[in-house]
CSV table of C-alpha atoms in Angstrom, one decimal:
chain,number,residue,atom,x,y,z
C,1,MET,CA,-74.6,-19.8,-83.0
C,2,ARG,CA,-75.5,-16.5,-82.2
C,3,TRP,CA,-78.1,-17.2,-79.4
C,4,ALA,CA,-75.3,-19.8,-78.0
C,5,LEU,CA,-72.7,-17.0,-77.8
C,6,VAL,CA,-74.9,-15.2,-75.9
C,7,LYS,CA,-75.5,-17.8,-73.6
C,8,VAL,CA,-72.2,-18.6,-72.9
C,9,VAL,CA,-71.3,-14.8,-72.5
C,10,LEU,CA,-74.0,-14.0,-69.9
C,11,ALA,CA,-73.3,-17.2,-68.2
C,12,VAL,CA,-69.5,-16.1,-67.8
C,13,SER,CA,-70.5,-12.5,-67.0
C,14,VAL,CA,-73.0,-13.6,-64.4
C,15,MET,CA,-70.3,-16.0,-62.5
C,16,VAL,CA,-67.5,-13.3,-62.7
C,17,VAL,CA,-70.0,-10.6,-61.5
C,18,LEU,CA,-71.0,-13.0,-58.9
C,19,ALA,CA,-67.6,-13.9,-57.8
C,20,PHE,CA,-67.0,-10.1,-57.5
C,21,ALA,CA,-69.8,-8.6,-55.6
C,22,VAL,CA,-70.6,-10.8,-52.9
C,23,PRO,CA,-67.4,-11.1,-51.4
C,24,LEU,CA,-67.1,-6.9,-52.1
C,25,GLY,CA,-71.0,-6.7,-50.8
C,26,LEU,CA,-69.2,-8.6,-47.1
C,27,VAL,CA,-66.7,-6.2,-47.2
C,28,VAL,CA,-68.6,-3.1,-47.1
C,29,ARG,CA,-70.8,-4.8,-44.5
C,30,GLU,CA,-67.8,-5.4,-42.2
C,31,MET,CA,-66.1,-2.0,-43.1
C,32,ALA,CA,-69.5,-0.3,-41.9
C,33,ARG,CA,-69.4,-2.3,-38.4
C,34,ASP,CA,-65.7,-1.9,-37.9
C,35,ARG,CA,-66.5,1.9,-38.4
C,36,VAL,CA,-69.2,2.0,-35.8
C,37,PHE,CA,-67.6,0.1,-33.1
C,38,THR,CA,-64.1,1.7,-33.9
C,39,ASN,CA,-66.1,5.4,-33.2
C,40,ALA,CA,-68.0,3.9,-30.0
C,41,GLU,CA,-64.4,2.6,-28.7
C,42,ARG,CA,-62.9,6.2,-29.1
C,43,GLN,CA,-65.9,7.6,-27.0
C,44,ALA,CA,-65.6,5.0,-24.1
C,45,ALA,CA,-61.6,5.8,-24.5
C,46,ALA,CA,-62.1,9.5,-23.9
C,47,LEU,CA,-63.8,8.9,-20.1
C,48,GLY,CA,-59.9,7.1,-19.2
C,49,PRO,CA,-58.5,10.5,-18.1
C,50,ALA,CA,-61.7,11.4,-15.5
C,51,LEU,CA,-61.8,7.9,-14.4
C,52,ALA,CA,-58.2,7.8,-13.6
C,53,ILE,CA,-58.1,11.0,-11.7
C,54,THR,CA,-61.9,10.7,-9.6
C,55,THR,CA,-64.5,8.5,-8.8
C,56,ASP,CA,-66.9,11.0,-7.8
C,57,ARG,CA,-69.9,10.8,-9.0
C,58,GLY,CA,-70.8,14.5,-10.3
C,59,ARG,CA,-67.8,14.6,-12.2
C,60,LEU,CA,-68.0,11.5,-13.9
C,61,GLU,CA,-71.5,12.2,-15.1
C,62,ARG,CA,-70.3,15.5,-16.4
C,63,ALA,CA,-67.3,13.6,-17.9
C,64,VAL,CA,-70.2,11.3,-19.5
C,65,LEU,CA,-72.4,14.2,-20.7
C,66,SER,CA,-69.2,15.8,-22.6
C,67,THR,CA,-69.5,12.8,-25.4
C,68,GLN,CA,-71.7,12.4,-27.9
C,69,ALA,CA,-72.7,8.9,-27.2
C,70,GLY,CA,-73.1,10.3,-23.3
C,71,SER,CA,-75.3,13.4,-24.0
C,72,ASP,CA,-77.5,10.6,-26.4
C,73,GLY,CA,-77.9,8.7,-23.8
C,74,ARG,CA,-76.5,5.7,-24.8
C,75,MET,CA,-73.2,5.7,-22.4
C,76,ALA,CA,-73.0,4.0,-19.0
C,77,VAL,CA,-70.3,3.8,-16.1
C,78,HIS,CA,-70.4,0.8,-13.8
C,79,VAL,CA,-67.9,1.8,-11.4
C,80,PRO,CA,-67.8,-1.4,-8.7
C,81,GLY,CA,-66.8,-0.7,-5.1
C,82,ALA,CA,-63.3,-0.9,-3.3
C,83,HIS,CA,-62.4,-1.2,-0.1
C,84,GLY,CA,-66.3,-1.9,1.5
C,85,ALA,CA,-67.1,1.1,-0.3
C,86,SER,CA,-71.1,0.3,-2.5
C,87,GLY,CA,-70.4,0.7,-6.1
C,88,PHE,CA,-72.5,2.6,-8.4
C,89,GLU,CA,-73.7,3.0,-12.4
C,90,LEU,CA,-74.3,6.1,-14.3
C,91,GLY,CA,-76.5,6.3,-17.2
C,92,THR,CA,-78.5,3.5,-18.5
C,93,GLY,CA,-77.2,0.2,-18.9
C,94,ARG,CA,-78.4,-2.4,-21.0
C,95,ALA,CA,-75.8,-4.7,-21.1
C,96,ALA,CA,-76.3,-8.1,-18.7
C,97,ALA,CA,-75.0,-7.8,-15.4
C,98,GLY,CA,-72.8,-11.2,-16.3
C,99,ASP,CA,-71.4,-9.3,-18.9
C,100,VAL,CA,-70.5,-6.9,-17.2
C,101,ARG,CA,-68.4,-8.6,-14.4
C,102,THR,CA,-66.9,-11.3,-16.7
C,103,VAL,CA,-65.6,-7.8,-18.4
C,104,GLU,CA,-64.5,-6.5,-14.9
C,105,ARG,CA,-62.9,-9.6,-14.0
C,106,VAL,CA,-60.9,-10.4,-17.6
C,107,GLY,CA,-60.0,-6.6,-18.2
C,108,ARG,CA,-60.7,-7.3,-21.9
C,109,ALA,CA,-63.2,-5.6,-24.1
C,110,SER,CA,-66.1,-7.1,-25.5
C,111,ILE,CA,-69.0,-6.8,-27.5
C,112,SER,CA,-72.5,-8.2,-26.5
C,113,PRO,CA,-75.6,-8.2,-28.1
C,114,VAL,CA,-78.7,-5.9,-26.4
C,115,ARG,CA,-82.0,-5.4,-27.5
C,116,GLY,CA,-81.9,-3.1,-30.4
C,117,GLY,CA,-78.3,-3.3,-30.9
C,118,PHE,CA,-75.2,-3.8,-29.5
C,119,ALA,CA,-73.2,-3.0,-26.0
C,120,LEU,CA,-69.6,-2.5,-26.1
C,121,LEU,CA,-68.1,-2.7,-22.9
C,122,GLN,CA,-64.3,-1.0,-22.3
C,123,PRO,CA,-62.5,-1.6,-19.0
C,124,THR,CA,-60.8,1.0,-17.2
C,125,ALA,CA,-58.3,0.9,-14.2
C,126,LEU,CA,-59.1,3.2,-11.5
C,127,SER,CA,-56.7,4.6,-9.0
C,128,THR,CA,-58.5,2.4,-6.3
C,129,GLY,CA,-57.0,-1.0,-7.8
C,130,VAL,CA,-60.4,-2.2,-9.2
C,131,THR,CA,-61.8,-1.6,-12.8
C,132,ALA,CA,-64.8,-0.1,-14.1
C,133,VAL,CA,-66.5,-1.1,-17.2
C,134,VAL,CA,-67.7,1.6,-19.6
C,135,GLU,CA,-70.7,0.7,-21.6
C,136,VAL,CA,-71.3,2.2,-25.0
C,137,TYR,CA,-74.8,1.3,-27.0
C,138,VAL,CA,-74.5,1.2,-30.9
C,139,PRO,CA,-78.0,0.8,-32.2
C,140,GLU,CA,-78.7,-1.6,-35.1
C,141,ALA,CA,-79.4,0.8,-37.6
C,142,ASP,CA,-76.4,2.2,-37.2
C,143,VAL,CA,-74.1,-1.2,-37.7
C,144,THR,CA,-76.0,-1.7,-41.2
C,145,ARG,CA,-76.1,2.6,-41.9
C,146,GLY,CA,-75.3,2.7,-45.9
C,147,VAL,CA,-74.6,-1.1,-46.1
C,148,ALA,CA,-78.1,-1.2,-48.3
C,149,THR,CA,-77.4,1.5,-50.6
C,150,ALA,CA,-73.7,0.2,-51.5
C,151,TRP,CA,-74.9,-3.4,-51.8
C,152,LEU,CA,-77.8,-1.5,-54.4
C,153,VAL,CA,-74.7,0.3,-56.0
C,154,LEU,CA,-72.9,-3.3,-56.7
C,155,ALA,CA,-76.3,-4.8,-58.1
C,156,GLY,CA,-76.1,-1.9,-60.2
C,157,VAL,CA,-72.9,-2.1,-61.9
C,158,GLY,CA,-73.4,-6.1,-61.7
C,159,CYS,CA,-76.3,-5.6,-63.7
C,160,ALA,CA,-74.9,-2.9,-65.7
C,161,LEU,CA,-71.8,-5.6,-66.6
C,162,VAL,CA,-73.6,-8.6,-67.5
C,163,VAL,CA,-76.2,-6.5,-69.9
C,164,GLY,CA,-73.1,-4.8,-71.7
C,165,SER,CA,-71.0,-8.0,-71.7
C,166,VAL,CA,-74.5,-9.5,-73.3
C,167,ALA,CA,-75.0,-6.5,-75.8
C,168,PHE,CA,-71.6,-6.9,-77.1
C,169,ALA,CA,-71.4,-10.7,-78.0
C,170,ASP,CA,-74.9,-10.2,-79.2
C,171,ARG,CA,-73.2,-7.6,-81.8
C,172,LEU,CA,-70.3,-9.8,-82.4
C,173,GLY,CA,-72.5,-12.5,-82.5
C,174,ARG,CA,-74.6,-10.6,-85.5
C,175,ARG,CA,-71.4,-9.9,-87.0
C,176,THR,CA,-70.5,-13.4,-87.3
C,177,VAL,CA,-73.8,-15.0,-87.8
C,178,GLN,CA,-75.3,-12.7,-90.9
C,179,PRO,CA,-72.5,-13.5,-93.5
C,180,ALA,CA,-72.8,-17.2,-92.7
C,181,ARG,CA,-76.8,-16.7,-93.1
C,182,ARG,CA,-76.2,-14.8,-96.4
C,183,LEU,CA,-73.6,-17.7,-97.6
C,184,ALA,CA,-75.9,-20.3,-96.7
C,185,GLY,CA,-78.9,-18.4,-98.8
C,186,ALA,CA,-76.8,-18.1,-101.9
C,187,ALA,CA,-75.7,-21.5,-101.9
C,188,GLN,CA,-79.1,-22.7,-101.9
C,189,ALA,CA,-80.2,-20.4,-104.6
C,190,LEU,CA,-77.2,-21.5,-106.7
C,191,GLY,CA,-78.1,-25.3,-105.9
C,192,GLU,CA,-81.8,-24.6,-107.5
C,193,GLY,CA,-80.1,-22.8,-110.4
C,194,ALA,CA,-79.9,-18.9,-109.6
C,195,LEU,CA,-76.3,-19.1,-110.9
C,196,GLY,CA,-76.4,-15.0,-110.6
C,197,ALA,CA,-76.4,-15.6,-106.6
C,198,ARG,CA,-72.9,-13.8,-104.9
C,199,VAL,CA,-72.6,-12.8,-101.5
C,200,PRO,CA,-70.6,-10.4,-100.3
C,201,GLU,CA,-67.5,-10.6,-98.7
C,202,GLU,CA,-67.8,-9.7,-95.1
C,203,GLY,CA,-67.6,-10.3,-91.6
C,204,PRO,CA,-64.5,-12.8,-89.8
C,205,PRO,CA,-61.4,-13.1,-91.6
C,206,GLU,CA,-62.2,-17.0,-92.3
C,207,LEU,CA,-66.0,-16.1,-93.7
C,208,ARG,CA,-64.7,-13.2,-95.8
C,209,SER,CA,-62.4,-16.4,-96.8
C,210,ALA,CA,-65.4,-18.7,-97.7
C,211,ALA,CA,-67.4,-15.9,-99.0
C,212,ALA,CA,-64.5,-15.1,-101.8
C,213,ALA,CA,-64.2,-18.9,-102.4
C,214,PHE,CA,-68.2,-19.3,-103.0
C,215,ASN,CA,-68.1,-16.6,-105.5
C,216,ALA,CA,-64.8,-18.0,-107.2
C,217,MET,CA,-66.9,-21.3,-107.7
C,218,ALA,CA,-69.7,-19.6,-109.1
C,219,ASP,CA,-68.6,-17.7,-111.5
C,220,GLN,CA,-66.1,-21.1,-112.5
C,221,VAL,CA,-70.1,-23.0,-112.6
C,222,VAL,CA,-71.0,-20.3,-114.9
C,223,GLN,CA,-68.5,-20.4,-117.4
C,224,LEU,CA,-68.7,-24.1,-117.5
C,225,LEU,CA,-72.4,-23.6,-118.4
C,226,ASP,CA,-71.6,-21.0,-120.9
C,227,ALA,CA,-68.8,-23.7,-122.3
C,228,GLU,CA,-71.2,-26.5,-122.2
C,229,ARG,CA,-73.7,-24.6,-124.2
C,230,GLU,CA,-72.0,-23.5,-126.9
C,231,PHE,CA,-70.6,-27.0,-127.2
C,232,ALA,CA,-74.0,-27.8,-127.4
C,233,ALA,CA,-74.8,-25.7,-130.0
C,234,ASP,CA,-72.0,-26.3,-132.1
C,235,LEU,CA,-73.0,-30.2,-131.9
C,236,SER,CA,-76.2,-29.7,-132.8
C,237,HIS,CA,-75.2,-27.2,-135.6
C,238,ARG,CA,-73.0,-29.5,-137.1
C,239,LEU,CA,-76.1,-32.2,-137.4
C,240,ARG,CA,-77.7,-29.6,-140.2
C,241,THR,CA,-75.6,-30.8,-143.3
C,242,PRO,CA,-76.1,-35.0,-142.7
C,243,LEU,CA,-80.0,-34.0,-142.0
C,244,THR,CA,-80.2,-31.9,-145.1
C,245,VAL,CA,-78.6,-34.8,-147.1
C,246,LEU,CA,-81.5,-37.1,-145.7
C,247,ARG,CA,-84.1,-34.8,-146.1
C,248,LEU,CA,-83.4,-34.4,-149.7
C,249,ASN,CA,-83.1,-38.6,-149.5
C,250,ALA,CA,-86.2,-38.5,-148.3
C,251,ALA,CA,-88.1,-36.0,-150.6
C,252,SER,CA,-87.2,-38.5,-153.5
C,253,LEU,CA,-88.2,-41.3,-152.1
C,254,GLY,CA,-91.9,-40.9,-153.5
C,255,GLU,CA,-95.2,-41.7,-152.5
C,256,GLY,CA,-96.4,-44.4,-149.6
C,257,SER,CA,-96.8,-45.3,-145.9
C,258,ALA,CA,-93.0,-45.9,-145.6
C,259,ALA,CA,-91.5,-42.4,-147.6
C,260,GLU,CA,-94.1,-40.3,-145.8
C,261,GLN,CA,-93.1,-41.9,-142.2
C,262,THR,CA,-89.7,-41.6,-143.1
C,263,ARG,CA,-90.4,-37.8,-144.4
C,264,GLN,CA,-92.0,-37.1,-141.0
C,265,ALA,CA,-89.2,-38.5,-139.1
C,266,VAL,CA,-86.7,-36.3,-140.8
C,267,ALA,CA,-88.9,-33.4,-140.3
C,268,GLN,CA,-89.4,-34.1,-137.0
C,269,LEU,CA,-85.4,-34.7,-136.5
C,270,GLU,CA,-84.8,-31.1,-137.4
C,271,ARG,CA,-87.3,-29.8,-135.4
C,272,GLU,CA,-85.5,-31.0,-132.4
C,273,VAL,CA,-81.8,-30.3,-133.3
C,274,ASP,CA,-83.7,-26.4,-134.1
C,275,THR,CA,-84.9,-26.9,-130.7
C,276,VAL,CA,-81.5,-27.9,-129.3
C,277,ILE,CA,-79.3,-25.0,-131.1
C,278,ARG,CA,-82.1,-22.2,-129.6
C,279,THR,CA,-82.4,-23.7,-126.4
C,280,ALA,CA,-78.5,-23.9,-126.4
C,281,ARG,CA,-78.0,-20.3,-127.7
C,282,GLU,CA,-80.9,-18.7,-125.3
C,283,ALA,CA,-80.1,-20.1,-121.9
C,284,LYS,CA,-79.0,-17.8,-119.4
C,285,PRO,CA,-78.4,-17.9,-115.8
C,286,ARG,CA,-81.8,-17.8,-113.8
C,287,THR,CA,-81.7,-15.7,-111.0
C,288,ALA,CA,-85.8,-16.1,-110.6
C,289,ALA,CA,-88.0,-18.7,-109.6
C,290,THR,CA,-88.7,-21.1,-111.9
C,291,ARG,CA,-91.3,-20.3,-114.5
C,292,VAL,CA,-94.4,-21.9,-114.1
C,293,VAL,CA,-94.9,-24.8,-116.8
C,294,THR,CA,-99.1,-24.7,-117.7
C,295,GLY,CA,-98.8,-28.9,-118.4
C,296,CYS,CA,-100.4,-31.2,-121.3
C,297,ASP,CA,-102.7,-33.5,-122.2
C,298,ALA,CA,-100.8,-36.8,-121.7
C,299,SER,CA,-104.1,-39.0,-123.3
C,300,GLU,CA,-103.5,-36.6,-126.1
C,301,VAL,CA,-99.9,-37.0,-126.1
C,302,VAL,CA,-100.3,-40.4,-126.3
C,303,ARG,CA,-102.5,-41.0,-129.1
C,304,GLU,CA,-100.6,-38.7,-131.4
C,305,ARG,CA,-97.5,-40.5,-130.8
C,306,MET,CA,-98.8,-43.9,-131.0
C,307,GLU,CA,-100.1,-43.0,-134.6
C,308,PHE,CA,-96.4,-42.5,-135.1
C,309,TRP,CA,-95.1,-45.0,-134.4
C,310,SER,CA,-97.6,-47.2,-135.2
C,311,ALA,CA,-97.1,-46.9,-138.8
C,312,LEU,CA,-93.5,-48.3,-138.3
C,313,ALA,CA,-95.1,-51.2,-135.6
C,314,GLU,CA,-97.2,-52.3,-138.8
C,315,ASP,CA,-94.3,-52.3,-141.2
C,316,GLU,CA,-92.2,-54.4,-138.3
C,317,SER,CA,-95.3,-57.0,-137.4
C,318,ARG,CA,-95.8,-55.6,-133.9
C,319,THR,CA,-99.3,-56.1,-132.6
C,320,VAL,CA,-99.6,-52.4,-130.7
C,321,ARG,CA,-102.2,-51.8,-128.0
C,322,VAL,CA,-103.4,-48.2,-126.7
C,323,ALA,CA,-105.9,-48.2,-123.8
C,324,GLY,CA,-106.8,-45.6,-121.5
C,325,ALA,CA,-106.4,-42.4,-123.9
C,326,ASP,CA,-109.5,-42.0,-124.8
C,327,GLU,CA,-110.2,-39.6,-121.8
C,328,PRO,CA,-108.5,-36.6,-121.0
C,329,ALA,CA,-105.5,-36.3,-118.4
C,330,ARG,CA,-103.5,-33.2,-117.6
C,331,VAL,CA,-100.2,-33.7,-116.2
C,332,PRO,CA,-97.9,-30.9,-114.9
C,333,VAL,CA,-95.3,-31.6,-117.5
C,334,ALA,CA,-94.8,-29.1,-120.9
C,335,ARG,CA,-95.6,-31.2,-124.0
C,336,ALA,CA,-92.3,-31.1,-125.7
C,337,GLU,CA,-90.8,-33.0,-122.4
C,338,LEU,CA,-93.8,-35.9,-122.2
C,339,VAL,CA,-93.3,-36.0,-126.1
C,340,ALA,CA,-89.8,-36.9,-125.7
C,341,ALA,CA,-89.8,-39.3,-122.4
C,342,LEU,CA,-92.8,-41.3,-124.5
C,343,ASP,CA,-90.4,-41.8,-127.5
C,344,ALA,CA,-87.6,-42.2,-125.5
C,345,LEU,CA,-89.6,-45.1,-124.3
C,346,LEU,CA,-91.4,-46.5,-127.5
C,347,GLY,CA,-87.8,-45.7,-129.2
C,348,ASN,CA,-86.4,-48.7,-126.7
C,349,VAL,CA,-89.3,-50.9,-127.6
C,350,PHE,CA,-88.4,-50.7,-131.5
C,351,ARG,CA,-84.3,-50.5,-130.4
C,352,HIS,CA,-84.2,-53.7,-128.0
C,353,THR,CA,-86.6,-56.3,-129.1
C,354,PRO,CA,-86.9,-58.5,-132.3
C,355,GLU,CA,-89.5,-57.7,-134.7
C,356,GLY,CA,-92.5,-58.7,-134.5
C,357,THR,CA,-92.6,-58.3,-130.4
C,358,SER,CA,-96.2,-56.9,-129.6
C,359,PHE,CA,-96.6,-54.0,-127.1
C,360,ALA,CA,-99.2,-51.7,-124.8
C,361,VAL,CA,-99.3,-48.1,-123.8
C,362,ASP,CA,-101.6,-47.7,-121.2
C,363,VAL,CA,-102.8,-44.7,-119.2
C,364,HIS,CA,-104.0,-45.1,-115.8
C,365,ARG,CA,-105.7,-41.9,-113.7
C,366,ALA,CA,-105.0,-42.1,-109.8
C,367,ARG,CA,-106.4,-39.5,-107.4
C,368,ASP,CA,-103.0,-37.9,-107.0
C,369,ALA,CA,-101.4,-38.8,-110.1
C,370,VAL,CA,-101.2,-40.0,-114.0
C,371,ILE,CA,-99.4,-43.1,-114.9
C,372,VAL,CA,-98.4,-44.5,-118.2
C,373,LEU,CA,-97.4,-48.1,-118.7
C,374,VAL,CA,-94.9,-49.0,-121.8
C,375,SER,CA,-95.0,-52.4,-121.9
C,376,ASP,CA,-93.6,-55.3,-124.3
C,377,ALA,CA,-93.5,-59.0,-124.5
C,378,GLY,CA,-89.5,-59.2,-124.8
C,379,PRO,CA,-86.6,-60.4,-123.2
C,380,GLY,CA,-87.0,-58.1,-120.4
C,381,ILE,CA,-84.2,-56.4,-118.8
C,382,GLN,CA,-81.9,-58.0,-116.7
C,383,ASP,CA,-80.8,-55.5,-114.5
C,384,PRO,CA,-83.2,-52.9,-113.8
C,385,GLY,CA,-81.0,-50.5,-111.5
C,386,ALA,CA,-78.1,-50.5,-114.0
C,387,ALA,CA,-80.8,-49.5,-117.0
C,388,LEU,CA,-82.0,-46.6,-114.7
C,389,ALA,CA,-78.4,-44.8,-114.3
C,390,ARG,CA,-78.1,-42.6,-116.6
C,391,GLY,CA,-75.3,-42.9,-119.5
C,392,ASN,CA,-75.4,-46.8,-119.1
C,393,SER,CA,-76.1,-48.1,-122.4
C,394,GLY,CA,-75.6,-52.0,-121.1
C,395,GLY,CA,-73.0,-52.2,-123.9
C,396,ARG,CA,-76.0,-52.2,-126.6
C,397,ASP,CA,-75.4,-51.0,-129.8
C,398,GLY,CA,-77.2,-48.2,-130.6
C,399,SER,CA,-78.1,-47.1,-127.2
C,400,THR,CA,-76.7,-44.1,-125.1
C,401,GLY,CA,-77.7,-45.1,-121.9
C,402,LEU,CA,-80.2,-41.9,-122.0
C,403,GLY,CA,-83.7,-42.9,-123.1
C,404,LEU,CA,-84.8,-43.6,-119.7
C,405,ASP,CA,-83.2,-40.6,-117.9
C,406,ILE,CA,-85.4,-38.6,-120.0
C,407,ALA,CA,-88.3,-40.3,-118.8
C,408,ARG,CA,-87.3,-39.7,-115.1
C,409,ARG,CA,-86.2,-36.5,-115.3
C,410,ALA,CA,-90.1,-35.8,-116.6
C,411,ALA,CA,-91.4,-37.7,-114.1
C,412,GLU,CA,-89.3,-36.4,-111.0
C,413,SER,CA,-90.3,-32.7,-112.0
C,414,THR,CA,-93.6,-33.6,-111.1
C,415,GLY,CA,-92.3,-35.3,-107.9
C,416,GLY,CA,-93.4,-38.6,-109.4
C,417,ASP,CA,-90.4,-41.2,-110.6
C,418,VAL,CA,-89.8,-44.4,-113.1
C,419,ARG,CA,-90.2,-48.0,-112.6
C,420,VAL,CA,-89.1,-50.7,-114.3
C,421,GLY,CA,-90.8,-54.1,-113.8
C,422,ARG,CA,-91.9,-57.5,-115.8
C,423,SER,CA,-95.1,-56.5,-117.9
C,424,VAL,CA,-98.2,-59.1,-118.0
C,425,LEU,CA,-97.1,-60.0,-121.6
C,426,GLY,CA,-93.8,-61.0,-120.1
C,427,GLY,CA,-91.2,-58.5,-121.4
C,428,THR,CA,-90.6,-55.3,-119.5
C,429,GLU,CA,-92.8,-52.7,-118.5
C,430,ILE,CA,-91.6,-49.0,-117.7
C,431,ARG,CA,-94.0,-47.0,-115.7
C,432,LEU,CA,-94.0,-43.5,-115.6
C,433,TRP,CA,-95.5,-42.1,-112.6
C,434,LEU,CA,-96.6,-38.0,-112.9
C,435,GLY,CA,-97.6,-36.5,-109.6
C,436,LEU,CA,-100.8,-33.7,-110.3
C,437,GLY,CA,-100.5,-30.6,-108.3
C,438,ARG,CA,-96.9,-30.6,-107.2
C,439,GLY,CA,-94.2,-27.9,-108.4
C,440,ARG,CA,-90.5,-29.1,-109.5
C,441,SER,CA,-89.4,-28.2,-106.0
C,442,SER,CA,-91.6,-30.3,-104.0
C,443,GLY,CA,-89.7,-34.0,-104.8
C,444,ALA,CA,-92.6,-36.0,-103.0
C,445,GLY,CA,-94.2,-38.8,-104.7
C,446,PRO,CA,-98.0,-40.2,-103.7
C,447,GLY,CA,-98.5,-40.1,-100.6
C,448,GLY,CA,-96.4,-37.5,-99.4
C,449,ARG,CA,-93.5,-39.6,-99.7
C,450,ARG,CA,-90.4,-38.7,-101.4
C,451,ARG,CA,-89.7,-40.8,-104.6
C,452,GLY,CA,-86.6,-41.7,-106.5
C,453,VAL,CA,-86.1,-43.6,-109.4
C,454,ARG,CA,-87.0,-47.3,-108.3
C,455,GLY,CA,-86.7,-50.7,-109.1
C,456,PRO,CA,-89.9,-53.4,-109.4
């Protein structure tokens, strides 16, 4: 925008300068020409009284020498003969004889081009009834004297006007563009999570209004997030009472795998609730870049979680298969996030497939990704696109519609995605694609393409 304004002002300024400077330069040239020939006419007219009185050669020579042009050798007098007398010429004539005779016959002054300049031919009537012609030579240098200097002055003034206009336009454009850039930068920072981003209310009135509206919006966003965090913390805190009752009841179940599994589940639930409360209370608006995630070993997480879920699978007579989790597979995802994503996918298997349904978890390693497959032999998902929508439970009891969204966010934080398809077991296959060596801001999947949540 700044350079566009400068270009427009530059074009307009150049056109205005040319529109005024060119005609003015031509006028200056014509004025110089008129001044020189007017002076020549005045000197030629100075011989009129002498020619009207006498045609004596000696007197006319003295009259010619009394003028400046005559003393400089630039004046000549052509006197024709009368009543049989021969005519004569005084001085050095430069005009053609034909031009001189034409002026004698017509009786009107004219200007004839000659070598090195111009000749002014001025007719003067004599007492003998004939017409003499006074010739005044005007060099070319006299006609153009001062014109080049005037044109240079006009060019300098024009350039100064153009430079001044461009400088003013640049200053005006900077005054307009800088607040707009600050506003755009603050909007980008706010979109990246820097909730402390604000812009000074400077610049033109429209940009000041936009800055004020942006700052008000950012304040409102911070207030809404604060209220949301407090609500999440309060809601999580309300779960402590029923969790306490659950923990006490689980402690009285005695020994056995089912009792131990129940106690582990209650302990994990308590830890998750404590994490939610602590995160909600301690969360602050970000003003710096996202912290670097150290990542975790996906194979280790799979082995650990399958050890937990295998006990429940045994109670429900489910066949479980784990493959590819015997070798390390580092992924740039926080351990807690990957645990939550895997638990969400495995929990969906237990909630939405009948008892006795087999399932499998496979870990595959690629050059730029680690792929975790959770497959089952259940009825499958009829609408994968709807299942991936956040909050869409499909009308199923015990479903909040957030499980797949948790997995999706964990995958997209690495530049990967989540895909839903048909498994080789005949049911649903959830493919968790975790990119390697990519930050949260990359948003690119394998092969450099931007990936989102997609169906099969």
